[in-house]
XYZ file of C-alpha atoms in Angstrom:
701
model
C 46.740 -79.502 -0.416
C 47.059 -76.308 -2.457
C 47.175 -76.920 -6.220
C 50.344 -76.017 -8.058
C 50.759 -73.494 -10.826
C 50.486 -76.127 -13.550
C 46.871 -76.895 -12.534
C 44.880 -76.044 -15.691
C 41.836 -75.014 -13.685
C 43.016 -72.385 -11.324
C 46.611 -71.277 -11.960
C 47.403 -70.859 -8.278
C 50.579 -69.025 -7.254
C 53.461 -70.938 -5.704
C 53.056 -71.796 -2.067
C 56.267 -70.285 -0.748
C 58.170 -67.941 -3.043
C 57.440 -64.237 -3.005
C 54.965 -64.406 -0.106
C 54.908 -62.310 3.057
C 55.437 -64.198 6.338
C 51.766 -64.064 7.338
C 50.836 -65.885 4.122
C 52.386 -69.085 5.523
C 50.302 -69.174 8.692
C 47.798 -71.951 9.247
C 44.813 -69.587 9.216
C 45.776 -68.137 5.843
C 46.395 -71.577 4.354
C 42.994 -72.740 5.594
C 41.361 -69.651 4.098
C 43.183 -70.248 0.835
C 42.048 -73.863 0.696
C 38.465 -72.777 1.245
C 38.814 -70.055 -1.404
C 40.253 -72.603 -3.821
C 37.274 -74.890 -3.232
C 34.860 -71.991 -3.911
C 36.768 -71.040 -7.063
C 36.573 -74.613 -8.357
C 32.790 -74.672 -7.773
C 32.135 -71.170 -9.110
C 29.815 -72.372 -11.870
C 27.544 -74.127 -9.364
C 27.436 -71.025 -7.173
C 26.650 -68.898 -10.222
C 23.867 -71.276 -11.255
C 22.311 -70.980 -7.787
C 22.494 -67.167 -7.783
C 21.368 -66.633 -11.403
C 17.564 -66.906 -10.867
C 17.651 -64.123 -8.277
C 19.324 -61.767 -10.767
C 17.134 -62.894 -13.642
C 13.975 -62.321 -11.566
C 14.824 -59.330 -9.325
C 13.490 -59.448 -5.782
C 14.590 -58.515 -2.284
C 17.142 -61.359 -2.469
C 18.868 -60.001 -5.576
C 21.467 -57.957 -3.705
C 22.334 -60.989 -1.580
C 22.766 -63.136 -4.698
C 24.997 -60.478 -6.233
C 27.038 -60.403 -3.029
C 27.535 -64.172 -3.307
C 28.885 -63.737 -6.853
C 31.229 -60.975 -5.683
C 32.382 -63.203 -2.807
C 33.219 -65.987 -5.266
C 35.360 -63.532 -7.224
C 37.160 -62.513 -4.033
C 37.775 -66.183 -3.281
C 39.316 -66.566 -6.721
C 41.549 -63.583 -5.959
C 42.674 -65.150 -2.660
C 43.263 -68.551 -4.226
C 44.798 -67.481 -7.530
C 46.205 -64.050 -6.793
C 44.006 -62.338 -9.413
C 40.348 -61.535 -9.934
C 40.137 -62.870 -13.449
C 42.069 -64.500 -16.214
C 42.667 -62.087 -19.109
C 40.243 -62.387 -22.028
C 39.852 -60.441 -25.269
C 36.559 -59.094 -23.910
C 37.931 -57.365 -20.804
C 38.200 -53.820 -22.164
C 34.895 -53.783 -24.104
C 33.054 -55.305 -21.122
C 34.487 -52.611 -18.848
C 33.233 -49.935 -21.251
C 29.885 -51.719 -21.508
C 29.477 -51.723 -17.719
C 30.379 -48.038 -17.580
C 27.756 -47.161 -20.171
C 25.288 -49.339 -18.258
C 25.819 -47.122 -15.216
C 25.269 -44.055 -17.413
C 22.072 -45.618 -18.732
C 20.891 -46.137 -15.165
C 21.519 -42.439 -14.453
C 19.508 -41.370 -17.508
C 16.566 -43.601 -16.643
C 13.122 -42.182 -15.862
C 11.965 -45.560 -14.495
C 14.543 -46.851 -11.964
C 12.682 -50.092 -11.241
C 12.705 -51.198 -14.888
C 16.293 -50.050 -15.315
C 17.450 -51.984 -12.257
C 16.056 -55.162 -13.827
C 18.099 -54.404 -16.949
C 21.171 -53.691 -14.835
C 20.951 -57.038 -13.013
C 20.432 -58.813 -16.340
C 23.659 -57.337 -17.749
C 25.540 -58.039 -14.519
C 24.385 -61.658 -14.677
C 25.524 -61.876 -18.299
C 28.997 -60.608 -17.411
C 29.161 -63.044 -14.477
C 28.205 -65.918 -16.797
C 30.864 -64.823 -19.285
C 33.680 -64.845 -16.716
C 32.298 -67.905 -14.937
C 32.667 -69.920 -18.147
C 36.046 -68.346 -18.911
C 37.343 -69.636 -15.548
C 35.282 -72.775 -15.070
C 36.101 -74.350 -18.441
C 39.880 -74.136 -18.164
C 40.022 -77.815 -17.236
C 40.372 -80.333 -20.046
C 38.114 -82.765 -18.166
C 35.300 -80.225 -17.988
C 35.618 -79.313 -21.647
C 35.409 -83.009 -22.500
C 31.909 -83.135 -20.988
C 30.892 -79.783 -22.424
C 29.296 -81.058 -25.700
C 27.000 -83.454 -23.830
C 25.990 -80.707 -21.384
C 25.219 -78.324 -24.235
C 23.105 -80.934 -26.029
C 21.011 -81.580 -22.927
C 20.678 -77.823 -22.429
C 19.303 -77.688 -25.981
C 16.664 -80.293 -25.162
C 15.815 -78.486 -21.919
C 15.321 -75.186 -23.761
C 12.997 -76.871 -26.258
C 11.036 -78.425 -23.383
C 10.672 -75.079 -21.595
C 9.418 -73.564 -24.841
C 6.829 -76.308 -25.335
C 5.332 -76.118 -21.836
C 5.851 -72.422 -21.073
C 4.799 -70.487 -24.190
C 1.601 -68.538 -24.737
C 0.714 -70.276 -27.987
C -2.385 -68.129 -28.465
C -0.055 -65.280 -29.489
C 1.125 -66.937 -32.715
C 0.095 -64.864 -35.724
C 0.576 -66.583 -39.060
C -1.135 -69.981 -38.896
C -3.843 -70.987 -36.460
C -3.378 -74.641 -35.561
C -5.777 -75.315 -32.684
C -5.412 -79.074 -33.089
C -1.783 -78.645 -31.948
C -1.626 -75.535 -29.776
C -4.661 -76.315 -27.627
C -3.059 -79.559 -26.450
C 0.210 -77.951 -25.338
C 0.274 -77.241 -21.573
C 1.298 -73.983 -19.898
C 3.074 -75.276 -16.835
C 5.817 -72.627 -16.655
C 5.100 -68.929 -16.159
C 7.117 -65.816 -15.474
C 7.533 -65.363 -11.729
C 6.997 -61.593 -11.913
C 3.964 -61.119 -14.171
C 2.597 -64.707 -14.087
C 2.388 -64.756 -17.894
C 3.626 -67.453 -20.217
C 6.512 -66.627 -22.533
C 5.915 -64.960 -25.886
C 6.435 -67.335 -28.841
C 8.512 -64.786 -30.736
C 10.955 -64.409 -27.827
C 11.269 -68.149 -27.321
C 11.696 -68.631 -31.061
C 14.644 -66.221 -31.089
C 16.116 -67.965 -28.031
C 15.905 -71.295 -29.848
C 17.463 -69.726 -32.948
C 20.389 -68.453 -30.869
C 21.088 -71.889 -29.354
C 20.265 -74.184 -32.298
C 23.614 -73.707 -34.159
C 25.508 -75.345 -31.272
C 23.988 -78.852 -31.592
C 23.873 -78.387 -35.360
C 27.645 -77.780 -35.437
C 28.221 -80.840 -33.256
C 26.088 -82.869 -35.659
C 28.065 -81.716 -38.706
C 31.637 -81.555 -37.402
C 32.005 -83.870 -34.388
C 33.778 -87.234 -34.794
C 32.046 -88.808 -31.812
C 29.145 -90.897 -33.128
C 27.262 -90.884 -29.831
C 27.518 -87.114 -29.609
C 26.340 -86.773 -33.182
C 23.309 -88.952 -32.484
C 22.284 -86.888 -29.467
C 23.018 -83.674 -31.354
C 20.797 -84.834 -34.220
C 17.978 -85.485 -31.766
C 18.443 -82.021 -30.251
C 18.413 -80.373 -33.686
C 15.229 -82.219 -34.638
C 13.387 -81.321 -31.418
C 14.539 -77.698 -31.440
C 13.750 -77.297 -35.136
C 10.182 -78.559 -34.746
C 9.658 -76.387 -31.677
C 11.034 -73.407 -33.577
C 8.517 -73.996 -36.359
C 5.711 -73.991 -33.786
C 6.712 -70.498 -32.605
C 6.156 -69.141 -36.159
C 8.831 -66.529 -35.535
C 10.032 -65.005 -38.808
C 12.880 -63.240 -37.007
C 14.118 -66.555 -35.650
C 13.839 -68.099 -39.100
C 16.062 -65.380 -40.542
C 18.621 -65.911 -37.783
C 18.693 -69.685 -38.221
C 18.987 -69.338 -42.001
C 22.059 -67.111 -41.636
C 23.603 -69.473 -39.070
C 22.958 -72.514 -41.277
C 24.522 -70.722 -44.235
C 27.582 -69.894 -42.119
C 27.996 -73.508 -40.967
C 27.439 -74.803 -44.499
C 30.155 -72.516 -45.837
C 32.508 -73.721 -43.098
C 31.706 -77.306 -44.102
C 32.135 -76.618 -47.832
C 32.966 -73.230 -49.327
C 30.947 -74.013 -52.433
C 27.855 -73.094 -50.444
C 28.907 -69.460 -50.927
C 27.385 -69.789 -54.381
C 23.952 -69.960 -52.749
C 24.201 -66.269 -51.823
C 24.135 -64.885 -55.399
C 21.635 -67.588 -56.374
C 19.261 -66.544 -53.600
C 19.660 -62.862 -54.443
C 19.003 -63.591 -58.114
C 15.897 -65.616 -57.275
C 14.663 -62.795 -55.050
C 15.130 -60.182 -57.767
C 13.478 -62.430 -60.353
C 10.499 -63.042 -58.092
C 10.204 -59.312 -57.402
C 10.254 -58.550 -61.106
C 7.607 -61.176 -61.856
C 5.376 -60.083 -58.998
C 5.831 -56.397 -59.794
C 7.679 -53.783 -57.722
C 4.537 -51.699 -57.220
C 2.509 -54.705 -56.106
C 5.275 -55.657 -53.684
C 5.360 -52.105 -52.341
C 1.594 -52.134 -51.835
C 1.772 -55.448 -49.991
C 4.779 -54.645 -47.805
C 3.517 -51.153 -46.893
C -0.109 -52.075 -46.334
C -1.827 -52.720 -43.022
C -4.082 -55.248 -44.741
C -1.185 -57.653 -45.385
C 0.375 -59.803 -42.601
C 3.896 -58.868 -43.654
C 2.846 -55.304 -44.395
C 1.758 -54.782 -40.785
C 5.182 -55.858 -39.546
C 6.995 -53.576 -42.013
C 4.821 -50.528 -41.289
C 5.079 -50.894 -37.528
C 8.838 -51.426 -37.626
C 9.418 -48.382 -39.807
C 7.359 -46.401 -37.323
C 9.328 -47.729 -34.347
C 12.701 -47.294 -36.021
C 11.982 -43.671 -36.954
C 11.104 -42.919 -33.320
C 14.190 -44.767 -32.094
C 16.446 -42.789 -34.443
C 14.894 -39.553 -33.193
C 15.701 -40.559 -29.601
C 19.281 -41.454 -30.527
C 19.659 -38.079 -32.256
C 18.609 -36.249 -29.094
C 20.418 -38.488 -26.548
C 23.447 -40.027 -28.297
C 25.837 -40.030 -25.333
C 23.719 -41.369 -22.460
C 20.874 -43.107 -24.247
C 17.320 -42.878 -22.956
C 17.920 -45.180 -19.974
C 17.940 -48.950 -19.508
C 14.676 -50.623 -20.564
C 12.738 -47.331 -20.709
C 11.760 -47.423 -24.371
C 8.020 -47.980 -23.639
C 7.872 -44.920 -21.376
C 9.988 -42.546 -23.474
C 8.397 -43.564 -26.756
C 4.801 -43.217 -25.597
C 5.329 -40.084 -23.521
C 7.683 -38.045 -25.719
C 8.165 -39.697 -29.132
C 4.758 -41.046 -30.184
C 4.474 -42.686 -33.572
C 1.568 -42.741 -35.953
C 0.598 -46.410 -35.631
C 2.428 -47.768 -32.588
C 1.455 -47.663 -28.948
C 3.783 -48.303 -25.991
C 6.187 -50.856 -27.485
C 8.475 -52.956 -25.250
C 11.588 -52.229 -27.316
C 12.818 -50.861 -30.647
C 12.635 -54.221 -32.495
C 16.242 -53.860 -33.606
C 19.285 -55.014 -31.661
C 21.617 -52.156 -32.581
C 19.007 -49.431 -32.138
C 18.064 -50.884 -28.764
C 21.689 -50.942 -27.620
C 22.131 -47.298 -28.645
C 18.916 -46.424 -26.795
C 19.827 -48.281 -23.599
C 23.542 -47.514 -23.431
C 24.118 -44.643 -25.853
C 26.385 -44.768 -28.872
C 29.437 -45.553 -26.681
C 27.580 -48.623 -25.397
C 26.788 -49.726 -28.937
C 30.461 -49.269 -29.807
C 31.446 -51.407 -26.788
C 29.090 -54.198 -27.864
C 30.448 -54.234 -31.416
C 33.974 -54.140 -30.045
C 33.165 -57.146 -27.844
C 31.815 -59.154 -30.774
C 34.751 -58.312 -33.038
C 37.438 -59.012 -30.425
C 35.945 -62.363 -29.380
C 35.218 -63.300 -32.997
C 38.828 -62.599 -33.927
C 40.039 -64.724 -31.009
C 37.715 -67.559 -32.052
C 38.977 -67.327 -35.637
C 42.609 -67.631 -34.504
C 41.742 -70.527 -32.210
C 39.910 -72.334 -35.008
C 42.924 -72.048 -37.303
C 45.319 -73.425 -34.691
C 43.071 -76.156 -33.260
C 43.076 -79.683 -34.683
C 40.608 -81.353 -32.303
C 37.245 -81.869 -34.101
C 35.019 -81.422 -31.032
C 36.717 -78.168 -30.059
C 36.435 -76.843 -33.600
C 32.767 -77.855 -33.618
C 32.159 -75.947 -30.375
C 33.835 -72.849 -31.803
C 31.773 -73.005 -34.988
C 28.570 -73.578 -33.034
C 29.257 -70.602 -30.770
C 30.030 -68.355 -33.731
C 26.900 -69.621 -35.483
C 24.841 -68.758 -32.406
C 26.239 -65.225 -32.402
C 25.500 -64.923 -36.134
C 21.912 -66.043 -35.551
C 21.494 -63.609 -32.639
C 22.739 -60.651 -34.677
C 20.825 -61.587 -37.850
C 17.515 -62.015 -36.053
C 18.309 -58.819 -34.157
C 17.973 -56.848 -37.374
C 14.195 -57.391 -37.204
C 13.660 -57.871 -33.477
C 15.687 -58.312 -30.318
C 15.722 -60.246 -27.071
C 18.325 -57.895 -25.554
C 15.683 -56.548 -23.148
C 14.324 -60.038 -22.345
C 15.590 -62.718 -19.982
C 16.873 -65.057 -22.775
C 19.501 -62.404 -23.584
C 21.705 -64.287 -21.094
C 22.120 -66.961 -23.796
C 24.295 -64.565 -25.786
C 26.624 -64.103 -22.815
C 26.812 -67.891 -22.473
C 27.881 -68.151 -26.104
C 30.445 -65.368 -25.698
C 31.774 -67.159 -22.614
C 32.271 -70.274 -24.758
C 34.226 -68.072 -27.177
C 36.523 -66.935 -24.396
C 36.976 -70.324 -22.698
C 37.635 -72.430 -25.800
C 39.817 -69.761 -27.422
C 41.905 -69.455 -24.259
C 42.336 -73.224 -24.076
C 43.666 -73.318 -27.630
C 45.850 -70.235 -27.136
C 47.802 -71.816 -24.244
C 49.895 -73.712 -26.792
C 50.591 -70.525 -28.756
C 53.912 -68.677 -28.820
C 54.998 -66.956 -25.598
C 53.966 -63.389 -24.950
C 57.546 -62.173 -25.062
C 57.643 -62.769 -28.779
C 54.846 -60.281 -29.422
C 55.815 -56.938 -30.846
C 53.342 -54.999 -28.689
C 51.950 -55.761 -25.227
C 48.535 -57.396 -25.067
C 46.942 -54.374 -23.363
C 47.810 -52.230 -26.383
C 45.867 -54.530 -28.716
C 42.910 -54.688 -26.352
C 42.599 -50.965 -25.655
C 43.267 -49.634 -29.169
C 39.520 -49.515 -30.013
C 38.925 -47.486 -26.830
C 41.405 -44.871 -28.010
C 39.675 -44.947 -31.394
C 36.368 -44.224 -29.653
C 37.893 -41.240 -27.870
C 39.370 -39.965 -31.122
C 35.911 -40.090 -32.706
C 34.037 -38.788 -29.657
C 36.104 -35.800 -28.565
C 35.953 -33.931 -31.923
C 32.209 -34.518 -31.940
C 31.917 -32.940 -28.494
C 33.932 -29.933 -29.613
C 32.345 -29.394 -33.027
C 28.704 -30.146 -32.236
C 27.855 -27.469 -29.703
C 24.295 -28.647 -29.118
C 25.178 -32.335 -28.733
C 26.070 -32.702 -25.026
C 23.791 -29.840 -23.973
C 20.908 -31.279 -25.990
C 21.458 -34.718 -24.471
C 21.566 -33.547 -20.856
C 18.673 -31.117 -21.260
C 16.497 -33.776 -22.895
C 17.182 -36.318 -20.144
C 16.442 -33.745 -17.466
C 13.258 -32.607 -19.214
C 11.967 -36.165 -19.448
C 12.460 -36.718 -15.728
C 10.860 -33.433 -14.620
C 7.897 -33.650 -16.996
C 7.076 -37.211 -15.967
C 7.195 -36.214 -12.309
C 4.917 -33.245 -13.073
C 2.433 -35.479 -14.903
C 2.490 -37.914 -11.976
C 1.456 -35.091 -9.639
C 4.760 -35.003 -7.772
C 5.180 -31.341 -8.660
C 8.807 -30.392 -9.369
C 9.830 -27.036 -7.930
C 9.204 -23.909 -9.953
C 12.910 -23.135 -9.726
C 13.779 -26.469 -11.337
C 11.280 -25.889 -14.159
C 12.550 -22.351 -14.703
C 16.158 -23.524 -14.857
C 15.189 -26.265 -17.301
C 13.291 -23.766 -19.479
C 16.386 -21.577 -19.717
C 18.502 -24.605 -20.598
C 16.096 -25.712 -23.331
C 15.904 -22.168 -24.682
C 19.679 -22.083 -25.106
C 19.621 -25.465 -26.838
C 16.797 -24.355 -29.136
C 18.838 -21.348 -30.249
C 21.608 -23.673 -31.433
C 19.511 -26.581 -32.745
C 16.756 -24.472 -34.292
C 15.240 -27.251 -36.433
C 14.788 -29.760 -33.610
C 11.026 -30.059 -33.168
C 11.365 -32.162 -30.019
C 13.332 -29.461 -28.195
C 10.648 -26.861 -28.916
C 7.989 -29.333 -27.816
C 9.786 -29.985 -24.526
C 10.201 -26.246 -24.013
C 6.493 -25.695 -24.604
C 5.542 -28.430 -22.156
C 7.862 -27.097 -19.466
C 6.540 -23.545 -19.914
C 2.972 -24.842 -19.804
C 3.547 -26.576 -16.472
C 5.074 -23.320 -15.218
C 1.906 -21.453 -16.150
C 3.612 -19.351 -18.852
C 0.995 -20.205 -21.430
C 1.735 -17.456 -23.991
C 5.394 -18.472 -24.300
C 4.386 -22.162 -24.334
C 2.016 -21.609 -27.263
C 4.750 -19.859 -29.228
C 7.147 -22.743 -28.560
C 4.511 -25.200 -29.770
C 3.953 -23.045 -32.849
C 7.659 -23.269 -33.656
C 7.314 -27.038 -33.537
C 4.283 -26.881 -35.849
C 6.254 -24.833 -38.363
C 9.087 -27.390 -38.324
C 6.718 -30.373 -38.574
C 4.727 -28.757 -41.343
C 7.654 -28.866 -43.734
C 7.296 -32.636 -44.118
C 5.389 -34.235 -41.267
C 4.785 -37.478 -43.156
C 8.478 -38.171 -43.713
C 9.240 -37.323 -40.092
C 6.495 -39.282 -38.327
C 5.013 -41.684 -40.897
C 7.932 -43.073 -42.943
C 5.963 -46.020 -44.349
C 3.338 -43.716 -45.878
C 6.024 -41.409 -47.245
C 7.835 -44.379 -48.796
C 4.607 -45.767 -50.230
C 3.760 -42.463 -51.917
C 7.247 -42.221 -53.349
C 7.305 -45.775 -54.722
C 3.812 -45.521 -56.180
C 4.358 -41.939 -57.436
C 1.313 -40.752 -55.527
C 0.778 -37.287 -54.194
C -0.564 -36.600 -50.750
C -2.999 -34.094 -49.313
C -2.090 -30.583 -48.267
C 0.950 -30.456 -45.979
C -1.125 -29.042 -43.142
C -3.774 -31.720 -43.514
C -1.007 -34.294 -43.296
C 0.239 -32.604 -40.142
C -3.251 -32.574 -38.621
C -3.682 -36.255 -39.542
C -0.597 -37.174 -37.522
C -1.466 -34.928 -34.570
C -4.992 -36.378 -34.524
C -3.543 -39.862 -34.055
C -1.887 -38.612 -30.884
C -5.025 -37.009 -29.456
C -6.971 -40.233 -30.007
C -4.315 -42.409 -28.318
C -3.310 -39.930 -25.600
C -6.452 -37.864 -24.896
C -5.111 -36.583 -21.559
C -2.257 -34.531 -23.062
C -3.109 -30.899 -23.700
C -0.159 -30.152 -25.985
C -1.504 -32.352 -28.789
C -4.775 -30.389 -28.926
C -2.781 -27.159 -28.980
C -0.725 -28.407 -31.942
C -3.863 -29.118 -33.981
C -5.417 -25.804 -32.939
C -2.304 -23.927 -34.053
C -2.504 -25.531 -37.503
C -6.208 -24.715 -37.816
C -5.824 -21.178 -36.488
C -2.581 -19.903 -37.941
C -2.063 -21.966 -41.092
C -5.531 -22.940 -42.318
C -7.435 -19.792 -41.321
C -9.992 -21.855 -39.421
C -10.393 -20.401 -35.906
C -13.684 -22.212 -35.383
C -12.049 -25.549 -36.028
C -9.251 -24.600 -33.637
C -11.758 -23.667 -30.939
C -13.587 -26.964 -31.434
C -10.340 -28.902 -30.934
C -9.518 -26.974 -27.766
C -13.020 -27.532 -26.370
C -12.639 -31.258 -27.103
C -9.460 -31.353 -25.044
C -11.127 -29.516 -22.182
C -14.060 -31.943 -22.195
C -11.651 -34.904 -22.058
C -9.808 -33.430 -19.080
C -6.464 -32.945 -20.818
C -3.661 -31.535 -18.643
C -2.464 -28.885 -18.100
C -5.972 -27.615 -18.701
C -4.936 -24.021 -18.130
C -3.037 -24.119 -21.430
C -6.206 -25.000 -23.366
C -8.298 -22.423 -21.516
C -5.730 -19.699 -22.124
C -5.463 -20.399 -25.853
C -9.254 -20.539 -26.172
C -9.581 -17.233 -24.356
C -7.024 -15.513 -26.569
C -8.833 -16.749 -29.669
C -12.008 -15.089 -28.402
C -10.119 -11.782 -28.232
C -8.641 -11.521 -31.725
C -7.170 -8.035 -31.374
C -5.291 -8.845 -28.192
C -4.267 -12.152 -29.678
C -2.797 -10.429 -32.706
C -0.805 -8.020 -30.584
C 0.360 -10.904 -28.357
C 1.534 -12.739 -31.448
C 3.545 -9.720 -32.609
C 4.999 -9.153 -29.149
C 6.104 -12.781 -28.825
C 7.725 -12.675 -32.242
C 9.499 -9.394 -31.461
C 10.865 -10.860 -28.240
C 12.168 -13.922 -30.068
C 13.327 -12.236 -33.307
C 14.048 -8.645 -32.296
C 17.505 -8.707 -33.880
C 16.043 -10.051 -37.115
C 13.409 -7.335 -37.239
C 16.032 -4.636 -36.793
C 18.412 -5.975 -39.447
C 16.363 -7.513 -42.273
C 15.288 -5.152 -45.117
C 11.615 -5.921 -44.583
C 9.785 -8.056 -42.058
C 6.189 -9.200 -42.478
C 3.948 -9.892 -39.497
C 0.654 -11.631 -39.944
C -2.321 -10.436 -37.910
C -5.150 -12.915 -37.462
C -8.126 -10.627 -36.884
C -11.615 -12.145 -36.963
C -10.359 -15.012 -39.124
C -8.796 -12.800 -41.837
C -5.088 -12.418 -42.527
C -3.870 -8.850 -42.882
C -0.211 -8.472 -43.784
C 1.478 -5.339 -42.505
C 5.033 -4.532 -43.586
C 7.354 -2.689 -41.267
C 10.443 -0.828 -42.437
C 13.827 -1.320 -40.923
C 14.246 2.272 -39.779
C 12.900 1.141 -36.396
C 15.376 1.809 -33.611
C 15.305 0.308 -30.140
C 14.127 3.593 -28.616
C 11.094 3.657 -30.981
C 10.003 0.192 -29.830
C 7.173 1.427 -27.476
C 5.750 3.668 -30.207
C 5.837 0.747 -32.607
C 3.820 -1.384 -30.165
C 1.208 1.375 -29.857
C 0.835 1.518 -33.666
C 0.425 -2.262 -33.819
C -2.281 -2.154 -31.177
C -4.105 0.619 -33.065
C -3.984 -1.339 -36.320
C -5.345 -4.414 -34.600
C -8.207 -2.409 -33.085
């Protein structure tokens, strides 16, 4: 028997009215019954397919096909693919930006894992939105969530690599905890920080049931879950999770009694008083020192965040590609202290890196739209258990976002927990909204409310595309350069035509965005792989000139902040620049461009050609590539006269218009380690250019 329209689970269409004749045949009715059965058991099908998307393998596509088939069954049974939710439009934009992030990726295998993780999250969201429409299922939901809380704590206890905890060593506890669960792909146990943040995301749900439920049995089980999860969370020693839980607890306490809002100014006052008693300078020394446990975390995060912001500046529209932060950061945006990091250690920065700024906008839009729906549902709902579920879900989202300010599990498998919580938002809010006023009474259609932020995004994005000339071109050229350079370093050898076209594209971008050091660096690397070493060296020199203005603030923000707070001066600007470049040569000894950068500082800014030659020889001995770049620069340094003329020629080619229009132009000749400044008048005309070159060569001789 086909369910009627008043079935709260499925909302099937009527069996006879408005149907074509073939829809009443026995075959179609049998197919519809089967589709209805699949739609009613969608959550079980999703649970069976989820591991194959969470751990990608050759069966992942088949599992995804099963999920798609369940959606088609829902369409056959109900006449629509999905019930409308406040998250439809932002999720559509999020999936679109996910596809863009896959295009921008330099590591398709890692990005595919991120793609399947997001697809699974969306499937979980809509699976809960459809599967929890029944009142009977929602009645069992609190008990299911409590047992899920205990299961998550158990997985953490027996599947965490407890040797990775940092603050307190407790061998009498950690050595007795088994490691029975490991990641299927890398066979490693889970990191305690990741599991701590997962626990922090889920803990507000049983805590809300404990505080707001009227069912004594549920409250007893919820109290047990809170106790077990809280103790397990303490074992992870995750400060990020502690921050998230503290914010969630404060939110739930305020919902329980608004007087708890007074704790916010009290905590801020206590923090300021403690800072004043301890001393601002002492606090700055501790928090910006590598010798302090908290200082290490602060220094490394400032380093990572500065590199992440530089990536977002260069690739704001597409992002760097899904889950490619370790590759892009280590290969193109190295920091002073960090090595290849798994992610940006900040939720919002990581979203902008993976999905671009439009993807970050879609995520914020999703949170705001679902949060607004949950707020309206909470105001209209009178059932204590439903209100407790809403508060617990909102508390979980608060904990996820708060802990995401210091770290993130967006790139990890527990990120699916957030989609589960957002699905609870949608399901419970929709259940409460069924008793709301009819849609006809609304002043504007629902699609207008849901798509208004998308129009706002276009209003903000289109002027940016028109005004910022280098923005789209810079983004596309940077993505293309990353792909070609990585293939060149891997020995795959991109065509010379592709490198030449990319060099022209980067040259045009560099003319618009003249102060972008990364563009000049990419241009130099592309020219070096082409074999155009003279032009590559000049591009690298342009980068050195840009970096030399304030290399510490650009690449070492913690040191710059420490000097500013302690009113300390630093060494010479070029010594600071060499200090940063030297970090790169020690961590990445196979990259020739870093040796060239140091040699350029020694040769052209510190009048130390011997030191420059020593750096180049060091790179050659270590086998840095492309080695021809180092050999060429070393050879030109051994011929100072030709090198001086080459320097003038390269500058004339790049600044010919400037030389012909400025009142006076000074060229510096580095001859045998001495700087001789020759001034040239502006009476030079284009037809006297060959004679001018002959005079320069004579002076150099």
